[in-house]
């Protein structure tokens, strides 16, 4: 099902405060002659109460509200199109101030709602099984654009889930698994996580947030130390030749080094595991031998596996392994004592499942020729 957003596009104007942390807003309050705590109140209005205009922020002095209105806006990304899957998954084509677009996916389950957000428009990494990888990188998303995806998702969830399920009307988990390599946009991810975590605002704990990376080794430890998020690694093969074939980044950051970095990841313990994601590609990485080699490879890493049945997209060069093959592969990993789950594809009918996101945004011609 597909619905077009009736709201017309807003013209870019004053800078939006979406993406400003509580510290930033306190500084703005001081600049405007207020006590710093007025900035914290402003933060609450923006992120907790989801206020869309300064006028409604009734506990802020009128003079402060007027100054804010003169200089800033509360503009957020706009949902251009919405796609609704038969299984309840929703994909939003989200449009930003410059007209570029990224996709955000909301996956409702029995007792939780997971939000999959994008970190870049396009991607530099050209993983061969991923639709986003066929779209050249246009640019990184700003912290405001990353947080903005969470804000508009919250709003949509409030509008779209029926009243009987009111208590479930909240985002329980966030996965940075949408378009782009989040560790190539580290500073903006860091800033957005700070805002998303803040108890005075969106208040989603970093224990509920998972960052998925193709394995940018120098940033992995930094991610653990500075962001403290759950980590998922796109592994997809136990041997360098195959992995390089499907993930060219493996040439730069080969498997052995990647596993070493995983062992050093600060958050990892017997109860907190790294997730290895493994897309099941017919006759490419799905043999019994591959499974046995994986077991050897991850020895000593506190980890579990998510097997992802390959989700096809237009002109995809691969096929998904058979169900029987996936089950046999899973059994080998489980028999070795590893946790191994098969991910149920969600939103397949609207191209919202893993590896299926892509937009029409392109690098402008004048930038291409630089
Ligand atoms: S899998 Fe992730 S890193 Fe690889 S091309 Fe797709 S979006 Fe980029």
Short mmCIF file of C-alpha atoms and ligand atoms in Angstrom, two decimals:
data_model
loop_
_atom_site.label_atom_id
_atom_site.label_comp_id
_atom_site.label_asym_id
_atom_site.label_seq_id
_atom_site.Cartn_x
_atom_site.Cartn_y
_atom_site.Cartn_z
CA UNK A 1 0.00 0.00 0.00
CA UNK A 2 1.29 3.46 -0.87
CA UNK A 3 0.15 6.87 0.32
CA UNK A 4 1.42 10.28 -0.68
CA UNK A 5 1.90 12.91 1.98
CA UNK A 6 -0.59 15.70 1.37
CA UNK A 7 1.56 18.33 3.09
CA UNK A 8 3.35 20.56 0.61
CA UNK A 9 7.11 21.01 0.84
CA UNK A 10 8.36 23.68 3.25
CA UNK A 11 10.83 26.20 1.88
CA UNK A 12 14.25 26.23 3.56
CA UNK A 13 14.53 29.23 5.84
CA UNK A 14 15.81 29.80 9.36
CA UNK A 15 18.02 27.04 10.80
CA UNK A 16 16.08 24.33 12.60
CA UNK A 17 16.80 23.53 16.26
CA UNK A 18 16.20 19.82 15.60
CA UNK A 19 19.64 18.30 16.13
CA UNK A 20 20.68 20.71 18.91
CA UNK A 21 21.65 19.05 22.20
CA UNK A 22 20.56 20.27 25.65
CA UNK A 23 24.00 21.86 26.02
CA UNK A 24 23.63 23.71 22.69
CA UNK A 25 20.19 24.98 23.68
CA UNK A 26 21.41 26.14 27.08
CA UNK A 27 24.10 28.15 25.29
CA UNK A 28 21.49 29.69 22.99
CA UNK A 29 19.37 30.58 26.02
CA UNK A 30 22.34 32.35 27.63
CA UNK A 31 23.13 34.18 24.36
CA UNK A 32 19.54 35.41 24.38
CA UNK A 33 19.83 36.72 27.94
CA UNK A 34 18.19 33.76 29.72
CA UNK A 35 19.28 31.40 32.47
CA UNK A 36 20.82 28.14 31.10
CA UNK A 37 17.92 26.07 32.49
CA UNK A 38 15.58 27.81 30.04
CA UNK A 39 17.55 25.97 27.35
CA UNK A 40 16.78 22.68 29.09
CA UNK A 41 13.09 23.57 29.14
CA UNK A 42 13.34 24.33 25.44
CA UNK A 43 15.00 20.93 24.92
CA UNK A 44 12.05 19.22 26.64
CA UNK A 45 9.55 21.07 24.49
CA UNK A 46 11.32 20.03 21.32
CA UNK A 47 12.14 16.39 22.02
CA UNK A 48 9.82 15.22 24.80
CA UNK A 49 6.69 17.18 24.01
CA UNK A 50 7.36 17.28 20.28
CA UNK A 51 6.36 20.92 20.06
CA UNK A 52 6.26 22.35 16.56
CA UNK A 53 6.10 26.06 17.37
CA UNK A 54 7.70 28.34 19.94
CA UNK A 55 4.38 29.97 20.79
CA UNK A 56 3.11 26.83 22.55
CA UNK A 57 6.12 26.72 24.93
CA UNK A 58 4.18 28.51 27.61
CA UNK A 59 6.70 28.21 30.46
CA UNK A 60 9.32 30.12 28.45
CA UNK A 61 9.32 33.94 28.70
CA UNK A 62 7.52 35.61 25.80
CA UNK A 63 10.61 37.65 24.96
CA UNK A 64 12.72 34.48 24.68
CA UNK A 65 10.12 32.81 22.47
CA UNK A 66 10.05 35.85 20.18
CA UNK A 67 13.82 35.86 19.87
CA UNK A 68 13.82 32.14 19.11
CA UNK A 69 11.15 32.62 16.46
CA UNK A 70 13.12 35.42 14.80
CA UNK A 71 16.28 33.35 14.52
CA UNK A 72 15.30 29.67 14.39
CA UNK A 73 12.66 27.21 13.23
CA UNK A 74 11.57 23.76 14.42
CA UNK A 75 11.46 22.35 10.91
CA UNK A 76 11.89 18.60 10.73
CA UNK A 77 12.42 16.19 7.83
CA UNK A 78 9.28 15.58 5.82
CA UNK A 79 7.74 12.25 4.92
CA UNK A 80 7.32 12.42 1.17
CA UNK A 81 5.87 8.97 0.66
CA UNK A 82 4.75 6.21 2.92
CA UNK A 83 4.68 2.53 1.99
CA UNK A 84 2.78 0.07 4.15
CA UNK A 85 3.59 -3.63 3.97
CA UNK A 86 1.08 -6.43 4.41
CA UNK A 87 3.00 -7.40 7.57
CA UNK A 88 2.56 -3.93 9.12
CA UNK A 89 6.08 -2.67 8.37
CA UNK A 90 6.11 0.95 7.22
CA UNK A 91 8.76 2.54 5.05
CA UNK A 92 9.00 6.31 4.89
CA UNK A 93 10.73 8.16 2.11
CA UNK A 94 12.08 11.05 4.13
CA UNK A 95 12.94 14.32 2.44
CA UNK A 96 15.44 16.86 3.79
CA UNK A 97 15.88 20.61 3.31
CA UNK A 98 18.00 20.27 0.16
CA UNK A 99 15.49 17.87 -1.43
CA UNK A 100 17.69 14.81 -0.89
CA UNK A 101 15.97 11.75 0.47
CA UNK A 102 16.67 8.73 2.65
CA UNK A 103 14.53 5.87 3.86
CA UNK A 104 13.42 5.02 7.39
CA UNK A 105 11.67 1.78 8.31
CA UNK A 106 9.36 1.05 11.25
CA UNK A 107 8.96 -2.62 12.13
CA UNK A 108 6.15 -3.39 14.59
CA UNK A 109 6.33 -6.71 16.42
CA UNK A 110 4.09 -8.28 19.06
CA UNK A 111 5.52 -6.41 21.98
CA UNK A 112 7.95 -3.91 20.54
CA UNK A 113 8.61 -1.45 17.75
CA UNK A 114 11.98 -1.32 16.04
CA UNK A 115 13.01 1.69 14.01
CA UNK A 116 15.67 1.32 11.32
CA UNK A 117 17.27 4.67 10.50
CA UNK A 118 19.67 5.85 7.80
CA UNK A 119 22.99 7.59 8.37
CA UNK A 120 23.92 8.60 4.82
CA UNK A 121 22.24 9.28 1.51
CA UNK A 122 23.66 6.51 -0.66
CA UNK A 123 26.85 4.71 0.35
CA UNK A 124 30.48 4.51 -0.76
CA UNK A 125 30.87 0.84 -0.02
CA UNK A 126 29.17 -1.00 -2.91
CA UNK A 127 28.44 -4.24 -1.05
CA UNK A 128 27.22 -6.43 -3.87
CA UNK A 129 24.16 -7.86 -2.08
CA UNK A 130 22.83 -4.45 -1.02
CA UNK A 131 20.54 -2.18 -3.06
CA UNK A 132 21.84 0.95 -1.28
CA UNK A 133 25.30 -0.02 -2.52
CA UNK A 134 24.13 0.69 -6.09
CA UNK A 135 23.47 4.33 -5.16
CA UNK A 136 26.56 6.55 -5.01
CA UNK A 137 27.12 8.47 -1.81
CA UNK A 138 25.41 11.85 -2.04
CA UNK A 139 26.27 13.06 1.46
CA UNK A 140 26.25 12.29 5.17
CA UNK A 141 23.09 13.02 7.11
CA UNK A 142 23.41 15.74 9.75
CA UNK A 143 22.68 15.04 13.42
CA UNK A 144 19.36 16.89 12.99
CA UNK A 145 18.42 14.70 10.03
CA UNK A 146 19.26 11.53 11.98
CA UNK A 147 17.33 12.63 15.09
CA UNK A 148 14.59 13.98 12.81
CA UNK A 149 13.91 10.45 11.55
CA UNK A 150 13.21 9.36 15.14
CA UNK A 151 10.97 12.36 15.81
CA UNK A 152 8.81 11.87 12.75
CA UNK A 153 8.63 8.12 13.37
CA UNK A 154 7.35 8.78 16.91
CA UNK A 155 4.72 11.06 15.49
CA UNK A 156 3.65 8.54 12.86
CA UNK A 157 3.51 5.73 15.41
CA UNK A 158 1.22 7.83 17.61
CA UNK A 159 -1.04 8.38 14.63
CA UNK A 160 -1.05 4.93 13.12
CA UNK A 161 -1.35 2.40 15.92
CA UNK A 162 -4.86 1.90 17.21
CA UNK A 163 -5.81 2.96 20.72
CA UNK A 164 -6.07 -0.61 22.06
CA UNK A 165 -2.30 -0.86 21.68
CA UNK A 166 -1.55 2.47 23.28
CA UNK A 167 0.99 1.09 25.70
CA UNK A 168 2.99 -0.21 22.74
CA UNK A 169 3.06 3.18 21.07
CA UNK A 170 6.70 3.72 21.61
CA UNK A 171 9.95 2.99 19.85
CA UNK A 172 11.60 0.21 21.85
CA UNK A 173 14.70 -0.30 19.71
CA UNK A 174 16.66 1.64 17.14
CA UNK A 175 18.93 0.00 14.61
CA UNK A 176 21.41 2.01 12.57
CA UNK A 177 21.02 -0.38 9.67
CA UNK A 178 19.37 1.83 7.07
CA UNK A 179 21.15 3.53 4.20
CA UNK A 180 24.88 4.16 4.61
CA UNK A 181 27.86 3.18 6.74
CA UNK A 182 27.29 4.88 10.12
CA UNK A 183 30.95 4.74 11.13
CA UNK A 184 31.79 6.94 8.12
CA UNK A 185 29.54 9.59 9.66
CA UNK A 186 30.84 9.20 13.19
CA UNK A 187 30.56 12.76 14.53
CA UNK A 188 26.96 13.22 13.44
CA UNK A 189 26.02 9.79 14.76
CA UNK A 190 27.67 10.65 18.07
CA UNK A 191 25.77 13.92 18.36
CA UNK A 192 22.45 12.33 17.43
CA UNK A 193 22.93 9.48 19.92
CA UNK A 194 23.62 12.04 22.65
CA UNK A 195 20.26 13.67 21.87
CA UNK A 196 18.35 10.40 21.45
CA UNK A 197 19.72 9.10 24.79
CA UNK A 198 19.00 12.25 26.78
CA UNK A 199 16.45 11.44 29.50
CA UNK A 200 14.93 14.90 29.21
CA UNK A 201 14.00 14.25 25.60
CA UNK A 202 13.57 11.14 23.47
CA UNK A 203 15.09 9.06 26.27
CA UNK A 204 16.01 5.92 24.34
CA UNK A 205 18.86 4.20 26.15
CA UNK A 206 21.96 3.22 24.20
CA UNK A 207 21.31 -0.35 25.39
CA UNK A 208 18.38 -0.28 22.98
CA UNK A 209 20.40 1.01 20.04
CA UNK A 210 22.41 -1.19 17.69
CA UNK A 211 24.91 0.14 15.20
CA UNK A 212 25.60 -2.05 12.21
CA UNK A 213 28.89 -1.67 10.37
CA UNK A 214 30.58 -3.28 7.42
CA UNK A 215 33.69 -3.38 9.62
CA UNK A 216 35.48 -0.02 9.63
CA UNK A 217 38.13 -1.25 12.06
CA UNK A 218 39.65 2.06 13.28
CA UNK A 219 36.19 3.33 14.26
CA UNK A 220 34.94 0.17 15.96
CA UNK A 221 36.69 0.65 19.30
CA UNK A 222 35.91 4.37 19.20
CA UNK A 223 32.26 3.43 18.73
CA UNK A 224 32.37 1.24 21.85
CA UNK A 225 34.23 3.79 23.95
CA UNK A 226 32.39 6.94 22.91
CA UNK A 227 28.91 5.69 22.00
CA UNK A 228 28.53 2.49 24.02
CA UNK A 229 26.10 0.99 21.53
CA UNK A 230 25.36 -2.62 20.71
CA UNK A 231 27.44 -3.67 17.74
CA UNK A 232 26.45 -5.68 14.69
CA UNK A 233 29.03 -6.63 12.08
CA UNK A 234 28.19 -7.47 8.48
CA UNK A 235 30.38 -10.55 8.14
CA UNK A 236 28.84 -12.59 5.31
CA UNK A 237 31.78 -14.93 4.71
CA UNK A 238 34.53 -16.64 6.73
CA UNK A 239 37.14 -16.23 3.98
CA UNK A 240 38.77 -13.11 2.59
CA UNK A 241 38.38 -14.02 -1.10
CA UNK A 242 34.61 -14.40 -0.94
CA UNK A 243 34.14 -11.49 1.45
CA UNK A 244 36.19 -9.16 -0.76
CA UNK A 245 34.11 -10.25 -3.73
CA UNK A 246 30.84 -9.28 -2.05
CA UNK A 247 32.19 -6.53 0.24
CA UNK A 248 35.10 -4.66 -1.40
CA UNK A 249 35.86 -2.93 1.95
CA UNK A 250 37.30 -6.27 3.08
CA UNK A 251 40.43 -5.53 1.04
CA UNK A 252 41.16 -2.63 3.36
CA UNK A 253 39.92 -4.26 6.58
CA UNK A 254 40.38 -8.04 6.26
CA UNK A 255 38.60 -10.62 8.37
CA UNK A 256 41.42 -11.47 10.77
CA UNK A 257 41.86 -7.83 11.78
CA UNK A 258 38.12 -7.39 12.04
CA UNK A 259 37.77 -10.30 14.45
CA UNK A 260 40.63 -8.88 16.52
CA UNK A 261 38.77 -5.55 16.79
CA UNK A 262 35.58 -7.39 17.81
CA UNK A 263 37.42 -9.11 20.66
CA UNK A 264 38.50 -5.69 21.93
CA UNK A 265 35.05 -4.07 21.70
CA UNK A 266 34.57 -2.52 25.15
CA UNK A 267 30.89 -3.38 25.71
CA UNK A 268 31.26 -7.07 25.06
CA UNK A 269 30.77 -9.62 27.82
CA UNK A 270 29.29 -13.07 28.31
CA UNK A 271 25.84 -11.54 28.37
CA UNK A 272 26.36 -8.73 25.86
CA UNK A 273 27.21 -10.18 22.51
CA UNK A 274 28.36 -8.87 19.16
CA UNK A 275 25.93 -9.83 16.43
CA UNK A 276 27.41 -11.15 13.23
CA UNK A 277 25.07 -10.63 10.32
CA UNK A 278 25.28 -13.20 7.60
CA UNK A 279 23.30 -12.88 4.38
CA UNK A 280 22.54 -16.28 2.88
CA UNK A 281 23.58 -16.29 -0.80
CA UNK A 282 22.94 -19.42 -2.81
CA UNK A 283 26.12 -21.36 -3.68
CA UNK A 284 28.33 -18.47 -2.60
CA UNK A 285 28.68 -18.47 1.19
CA UNK A 286 26.18 -21.09 2.36
CA UNK A 287 28.03 -24.43 2.38
CA UNK A 288 28.57 -26.68 5.41
CA UNK A 289 32.25 -25.85 5.10
CA UNK A 290 31.50 -22.12 5.34
CA UNK A 291 29.52 -22.75 8.52
CA UNK A 292 32.33 -24.84 10.04
CA UNK A 293 34.90 -22.19 9.12
CA UNK A 294 32.75 -19.54 10.80
CA UNK A 295 32.73 -21.55 14.01
CA UNK A 296 36.54 -21.65 13.96
CA UNK A 297 36.80 -17.98 13.01
CA UNK A 298 34.76 -16.57 15.89
CA UNK A 299 36.26 -18.76 18.61
CA UNK A 300 36.88 -16.52 21.61
CA UNK A 301 34.45 -13.78 20.52
CA UNK A 302 31.30 -13.33 22.63
CA UNK A 303 28.90 -13.35 19.73
CA UNK A 304 25.77 -14.61 18.10
CA UNK A 305 24.72 -14.93 14.47
CA UNK A 306 21.78 -13.55 12.55
CA UNK A 307 21.27 -15.40 9.29
CA UNK A 308 19.54 -13.12 6.80
CA UNK A 309 17.77 -14.81 3.90
CA UNK A 310 18.83 -12.69 0.91
CA UNK A 311 16.13 -10.18 0.02
CA UNK A 312 16.06 -9.67 -3.73
CA UNK A 313 15.87 -6.24 -5.39
CA UNK A 314 15.66 -5.15 -9.05
CA UNK A 315 18.48 -6.81 -11.08
CA UNK A 316 20.12 -8.26 -7.97
CA UNK A 317 23.03 -10.54 -8.94
CA UNK A 318 22.31 -13.21 -6.29
CA UNK A 319 19.68 -15.68 -5.22
CA UNK A 320 18.71 -16.63 -1.71
CA UNK A 321 19.83 -20.00 -0.33
CA UNK A 322 17.05 -22.59 0.02
CA UNK A 323 15.23 -22.90 3.35
CA UNK A 324 16.70 -26.34 3.80
CA UNK A 325 20.24 -25.00 3.28
CA UNK A 326 19.69 -22.14 5.73
CA UNK A 327 18.40 -24.57 8.39
CA UNK A 328 21.41 -26.88 7.91
CA UNK A 329 23.76 -23.91 8.14
CA UNK A 330 22.04 -22.76 11.31
CA UNK A 331 22.29 -26.22 12.85
CA UNK A 332 26.06 -26.35 12.39
CA UNK A 333 26.47 -23.03 14.18
CA UNK A 334 24.03 -23.97 16.94
CA UNK A 335 25.61 -27.38 17.47
CA UNK A 336 28.90 -25.62 18.14
CA UNK A 337 27.22 -23.70 20.99
CA UNK A 338 26.71 -20.41 19.14
CA UNK A 339 23.43 -18.53 19.27
CA UNK A 340 22.13 -18.45 15.72
CA UNK A 341 18.82 -16.98 14.57
CA UNK A 342 17.21 -16.75 11.18
CA UNK A 343 15.88 -13.25 10.61
CA UNK A 344 12.29 -13.16 9.41
CA UNK A 345 12.19 -10.79 6.45
CA UNK A 346 9.90 -7.81 7.09
CA UNK A 347 8.45 -5.41 4.55
CA UNK A 348 9.57 -7.45 1.52
CA UNK A 349 6.58 -6.34 -0.57
CA UNK A 350 7.57 -2.66 -0.19
CA UNK A 351 11.36 -3.13 -0.57
CA UNK A 352 11.86 -2.29 3.10
CA UNK A 353 13.72 -5.43 4.19
CA UNK A 354 17.46 -5.65 4.92
CA UNK A 355 19.58 -4.50 1.99
CA UNK A 356 16.63 -3.22 -0.05
CA UNK A 357 16.73 0.54 0.66
CA UNK A 358 17.51 3.06 -2.05
CA UNK A 359 16.31 6.53 -3.10
CA UNK A 360 16.55 8.59 -6.29
CA UNK A 361 18.89 11.18 -4.74
CA UNK A 362 21.97 11.78 -6.87
CA UNK A 363 25.14 13.83 -6.60
CA UNK A 364 24.45 17.14 -8.38
CA UNK A 365 26.23 17.40 -11.75
CA UNK A 366 28.48 20.28 -10.66
CA UNK A 367 29.82 18.14 -7.80
CA UNK A 368 30.33 15.11 -9.99
CA UNK A 369 32.71 17.03 -12.20
CA UNK A 370 34.90 18.32 -9.35
S1 LIG B 1 25.45 -3.02 3.29
FE1 LIG B 1 25.67 -1.06 4.36
S2 LIG B 1 27.81 -0.52 3.97
FE2 LIG B 1 27.29 -2.08 2.44
S3 LIG B 1 26.58 -0.90 0.64
FE3 LIG B 1 24.77 -1.40 1.88
S4 LIG B 1 24.47 0.42 3.15
FE4 LIG B 1 26.58 0.50 2.38
#
